[in-house]
Coordinates of C-alpha atoms in Angstrom, one line a residue:
X15 CA 0.0 0.0 0.0
X16 CA 1.2 3.5 -0.9
X17 CA 0.1 6.4 1.1
X18 CA 0.3 10.1 0.0
X19 CA 3.7 10.5 1.8
X20 CA 5.3 7.6 0.0
X21 CA 3.7 8.8 -3.3
X22 CA 5.2 12.3 -2.8
X23 CA 8.6 10.6 -2.3
X24 CA 8.1 8.8 -5.6
X25 CA 7.3 12.1 -7.3
X26 CA 10.3 13.8 -5.9
X27 CA 12.8 11.0 -6.3
X28 CA 11.4 9.3 -9.4
X29 CA 9.4 11.5 -11.6
X30 CA 11.5 14.6 -11.1
X31 CA 14.7 12.7 -11.6
X32 CA 13.4 11.0 -14.8
X33 CA 12.3 14.4 -16.1
X34 CA 15.7 16.0 -15.3
X35 CA 17.6 13.1 -16.9
X36 CA 15.5 12.7 -20.0
X37 CA 13.5 15.9 -20.5
X38 CA 15.9 18.8 -19.8
X39 CA 13.3 21.2 -21.1
X40 CA 10.8 19.9 -18.6
X41 CA 8.2 19.4 -21.3
X42 CA 7.0 16.0 -20.3
X43 CA 3.5 15.3 -19.1
X44 CA 2.8 12.9 -16.2
X45 CA -0.3 10.9 -15.8
X46 CA -1.8 9.1 -12.8
X47 CA -5.2 7.9 -11.8
X48 CA -7.4 9.2 -9.0
X49 CA -6.3 6.7 -6.3
X50 CA -6.6 8.3 -2.9
X51 CA -2.8 8.6 -2.5
X52 CA -2.7 10.4 -5.9
X53 CA -5.3 13.0 -5.1
X54 CA -4.6 14.1 -1.6
X55 CA -4.0 17.8 -0.9
X56 CA -0.4 17.1 0.1
X57 CA 0.2 15.4 -3.3
X58 CA -1.5 18.1 -5.2
X59 CA 0.7 20.7 -3.4
X60 CA 3.9 18.6 -4.1
X61 CA 2.9 18.4 -7.8
X62 CA 2.6 22.2 -7.9
X63 CA 5.8 22.8 -6.0
X64 CA 7.8 20.3 -8.2
X65 CA 6.3 21.9 -11.3
X66 CA 5.1 18.5 -12.7
X67 CA 2.9 18.9 -15.8
X68 CA -0.1 16.6 -15.3
X69 CA -2.5 15.2 -17.9
X70 CA -5.9 16.0 -16.5
X71 CA -8.4 13.3 -17.5
X72 CA -12.2 13.6 -16.9
X73 CA -13.5 12.0 -13.7
X74 CA -14.1 8.2 -14.0
X75 CA -12.8 7.8 -17.5
X76 CA -11.0 4.5 -17.7
X77 CA -11.6 4.3 -21.4
X78 CA -9.4 7.4 -21.8
X79 CA -6.6 6.0 -19.6
X80 CA -4.5 3.8 -21.9
X81 CA -2.7 2.2 -19.0
X82 CA -6.0 0.5 -17.9
X83 CA -5.8 -2.0 -20.9
X84 CA -2.1 -2.6 -20.3
X85 CA -2.7 -3.2 -16.6
X86 CA -5.6 -5.6 -17.4
X87 CA -3.5 -7.7 -19.8
X88 CA -0.6 -7.7 -17.4
X89 CA -2.8 -8.8 -14.4
X90 CA -4.3 -11.5 -16.6
X91 CA -0.9 -12.9 -17.4
X92 CA 0.4 -12.7 -13.9
X93 CA -2.7 -14.4 -12.6
X94 CA -1.7 -17.5 -14.4
X95 CA 1.9 -17.5 -13.1
X96 CA 3.4 -18.4 -9.7
X97 CA 4.0 -15.0 -8.0
X98 CA 4.0 -15.9 -4.3
X99 CA 7.5 -14.7 -3.7
X100 CA 8.5 -11.1 -4.6
X101 CA 11.4 -12.3 -6.8
X102 CA 9.1 -14.5 -8.8
X103 CA 6.6 -11.7 -9.2
X104 CA 9.4 -9.4 -10.5
X105 CA 10.8 -12.1 -12.8
X106 CA 7.4 -12.9 -14.2
X107 CA 6.5 -9.2 -14.7
X108 CA 9.7 -8.8 -16.7
X109 CA 8.8 -11.8 -18.8
X110 CA 5.4 -10.4 -19.5
X111 CA 6.5 -6.8 -20.2
X112 CA 9.4 -7.8 -22.4
X113 CA 8.3 -11.0 -24.2
X114 CA 4.5 -11.0 -24.5
X115 CA 3.4 -10.0 -27.9
X116 CA -0.1 -8.9 -26.8
X117 CA 1.4 -6.4 -24.3
X118 CA 3.5 -5.0 -27.2
X119 CA 0.3 -4.6 -29.3
X120 CA -1.7 -3.1 -26.4
X121 CA 1.2 -0.6 -25.7
X122 CA 1.4 0.4 -29.3
X123 CA -2.4 1.0 -29.4
X124 CA -2.2 3.0 -26.2
X125 CA 0.4 5.3 -27.6
X126 CA -1.6 5.8 -30.8
X127 CA -4.7 6.7 -28.8
X128 CA -3.0 9.3 -26.6
X129 CA -3.6 12.2 -28.9
X130 CA -7.3 11.4 -28.9
X131 CA -7.4 11.1 -25.1
X132 CA -5.6 14.4 -24.7
X133 CA -8.0 16.1 -27.1
X134 CA -11.0 14.8 -25.1
X135 CA -9.3 15.8 -21.8
X136 CA -8.6 19.3 -23.2
X137 CA -12.3 19.8 -24.0
X138 CA -13.3 18.3 -20.6
X139 CA -15.1 15.4 -22.2
X140 CA -17.1 17.1 -24.9
X141 CA -17.0 15.7 -28.5
X142 CA -14.0 16.7 -30.7
X143 CA -14.2 16.5 -34.5

């Protein structure tokens, strides 16, 4: 379980570091869902202070969140594998992510759909031609 304090640490040590290392212009956009630890006042304040650009999706919009399909396929694959020990879980997750053809297809589709999701998000859910 991750609480808002741990999630703020992830933002500070993970997201900001990745942005600094890979996006020196700071032009990346970060996305997360509306889990309680993601939407607390402390986390919102940290996002503002760390100047993290967030993709704002409409409320309850799993169809606009491309990671939902990826997560679903990943969970389905891991559910058929022995993941009782953390090392096995990590090993199996790596196998799924790097060697499963369906994951590759789902990721490709998710990337292609992002402009559509961003357009809908920008219009706050109204129809875009």
